PDB file of C-alpha atoms in Angstrom:
ATOM      1  CA  MET A   1      -8.260  80.689 -20.216  1.00 93.00           C
ATOM      2  CA  ARG A   2      -6.590  81.637 -16.943  1.00 92.00           C
ATOM      3  CA  THR A   3      -9.732  83.511 -15.854  1.00 94.00           C
ATOM      4  CA  PHE A   4     -11.893  80.489 -16.634  1.00 96.00           C
ATOM      5  CA  ILE A   5      -9.653  78.220 -14.574  1.00 96.00           C
ATOM      6  CA  ALA A   6      -9.764  80.731 -11.708  1.00 95.00           C
ATOM      7  CA  MET A   7     -13.570  80.734 -11.907  1.00 97.00           C
ATOM      8  CA  VAL A   8     -13.735  76.935 -11.769  1.00 97.00           C
ATOM      9  CA  VAL A   9     -11.321  76.854  -8.835  1.00 97.00           C
ATOM     10  CA  GLY A  10     -13.466  79.496  -7.107  1.00 97.00           C
ATOM     11  CA  LEU A  11     -16.634  77.480  -7.711  1.00 97.00           C
ATOM     12  CA  ILE A  12     -15.183  74.252  -6.355  1.00 98.00           C
ATOM     13  CA  GLY A  13     -13.337  75.865  -3.447  1.00 97.00           C
ATOM     14  CA  GLY A  14     -16.320  78.016  -2.507  1.00 97.00           C
ATOM     15  CA  PHE A  15     -18.634  75.026  -2.533  1.00 98.00           C
ATOM     16  CA  ILE A  16     -16.310  73.040  -0.279  1.00 98.00           C
ATOM     17  CA  LEU A  17     -15.899  76.018   2.056  1.00 97.00           C
ATOM     18  CA  GLY A  18     -19.680  76.479   2.110  1.00 97.00           C
ATOM     19  CA  ILE A  19     -20.205  72.856   3.135  1.00 97.00           C
ATOM     20  CA  ALA A  20     -17.599  73.209   5.885  1.00 97.00           C
ATOM     21  CA  LEU A  21     -19.140  76.466   7.155  1.00 96.00           C
ATOM     22  CA  SER A  22     -22.633  74.991   7.038  1.00 96.00           C
ATOM     23  CA  SER A  23     -21.501  72.014   9.104  1.00 95.00           C
ATOM     24  CA  TRP A  24     -19.687  74.273  11.547  1.00 95.00           C
ATOM     25  CA  PHE A  25     -22.777  76.485  11.967  1.00 95.00           C
ATOM     26  CA  GLY A  26     -24.903  73.388  12.560  1.00 94.00           C
ATOM     27  CA  ILE A  27     -22.551  72.056  15.226  1.00 94.00           C
ATOM     28  CA  LEU A  28     -22.288  75.460  16.884  1.00 95.00           C
ATOM     29  CA  GLY A  29     -26.079  75.816  16.859  1.00 95.00           C
ATOM     30  CA  MET A  30     -26.529  72.394  18.424  1.00 95.00           C
ATOM     31  CA  ALA A  31     -24.012  73.240  21.131  1.00 95.00           C
ATOM     32  CA  LEU A  32     -25.496  76.632  21.959  1.00 95.00           C
ATOM     33  CA  PHE A  33     -29.224  76.423  21.150  1.00 95.00           C
ATOM     34  CA  HIS A  34     -29.904  72.642  21.063  1.00 94.00           C
ATOM     35  CA  GLN A  35     -31.185  72.911  17.504  1.00 92.00           C
ATOM     36  CA  PRO A  36     -29.393  73.048  14.167  1.00 86.00           C
ATOM     37  CA  VAL A  37     -28.745  76.569  12.892  1.00 90.00           C
ATOM     38  CA  GLY A  38     -27.614  77.434   9.417  1.00 89.00           C
ATOM     39  CA  ILE A  39     -27.959  79.460   6.264  1.00 91.00           C
ATOM     40  CA  LYS A  40     -29.965  77.817   3.520  1.00 92.00           C
ATOM     41  CA  PHE A  41     -27.991  77.272   0.283  1.00 96.00           C
ATOM     42  CA  LEU A  42     -24.721  78.453   1.895  1.00 96.00           C
ATOM     43  CA  PRO A  43     -22.512  76.236  -0.337  1.00 97.00           C
ATOM     44  CA  TYR A  44     -24.115  77.700  -3.463  1.00 97.00           C
ATOM     45  CA  ILE A  45     -23.794  81.260  -2.193  1.00 97.00           C
ATOM     46  CA  CYS A  46     -20.131  80.748  -1.274  1.00 97.00           C
ATOM     47  CA  SER A  47     -19.339  79.165  -4.638  1.00 97.00           C
ATOM     48  CA  ALA A  48     -20.939  82.084  -6.516  1.00 97.00           C
ATOM     49  CA  VAL A  49     -19.049  84.643  -4.420  1.00 98.00           C
ATOM     50  CA  PHE A  50     -15.745  82.828  -4.787  1.00 97.00           C
ATOM     51  CA  ALA A  51     -16.277  82.376  -8.554  1.00 97.00           C
ATOM     52  CA  VAL A  52     -16.182  86.185  -8.752  1.00 97.00           C
ATOM     53  CA  LEU A  53     -13.524  86.901  -6.118  1.00 97.00           C
ATOM     54  CA  VAL A  54     -10.868  84.359  -7.154  1.00 96.00           C
ATOM     55  CA  PRO A  55     -10.422  85.694 -10.727  1.00 96.00           C
ATOM     56  CA  ILE A  56     -10.224  89.255  -9.365  1.00 95.00           C
ATOM     57  CA  TRP A  57      -7.633  88.199  -6.795  1.00 95.00           C
ATOM     58  CA  ASP A  58      -5.706  86.246  -9.434  1.00 92.00           C
ATOM     59  CA  ARG A  59      -5.608  89.195 -11.818  1.00 91.00           C
ATOM     60  CA  ARG A  60      -4.357  91.529  -9.059  1.00 90.00           C
ATOM     61  CA  HIS A  61      -1.776  89.000  -7.934  1.00 88.00           C
ATOM     62  CA  GLU A  62      -0.576  88.521 -11.515  1.00 82.00           C
ATOM     63  CA  SER A  63      -0.188  92.279 -12.095  1.00 81.00           C
ATOM     64  CA  HIS A  64       1.764  92.646  -8.824  1.00 78.00           C
ATOM     65  CA  MET A  65       4.090  89.820  -9.829  1.00 79.00           C
ATOM     66  CA  LYS A  66       4.742  91.392 -13.242  1.00 78.00           C
ATOM     67  CA  ARG A  67       5.702  94.705 -11.617  1.00 76.00           C
ATOM     68  CA  GLY A  68       7.977  92.991  -9.143  1.00 70.00           C
ATOM     69  CA  ASP A  69       5.886  93.829  -6.064  1.00 61.00           C
ATOM     70  CA  GLN A  70       5.391  91.103  -3.533  1.00 60.00           C
TER      71      GLN A  70
END
């Protein structure tokens, strides 16, 4: 259950981060090249990557906390 929650958090957080990065790339492109620049489907790519990375990070963090490492 904890892994599933971590996946959902990764999906939502990655999507939000992807939207923010896409907007930032667009603004930067307009400032530098006078045309919008971006990566197509960046929010979806970020959400897929984060849906994998967040459960891995959570599992590592949990094992470190059980051993007493910080």
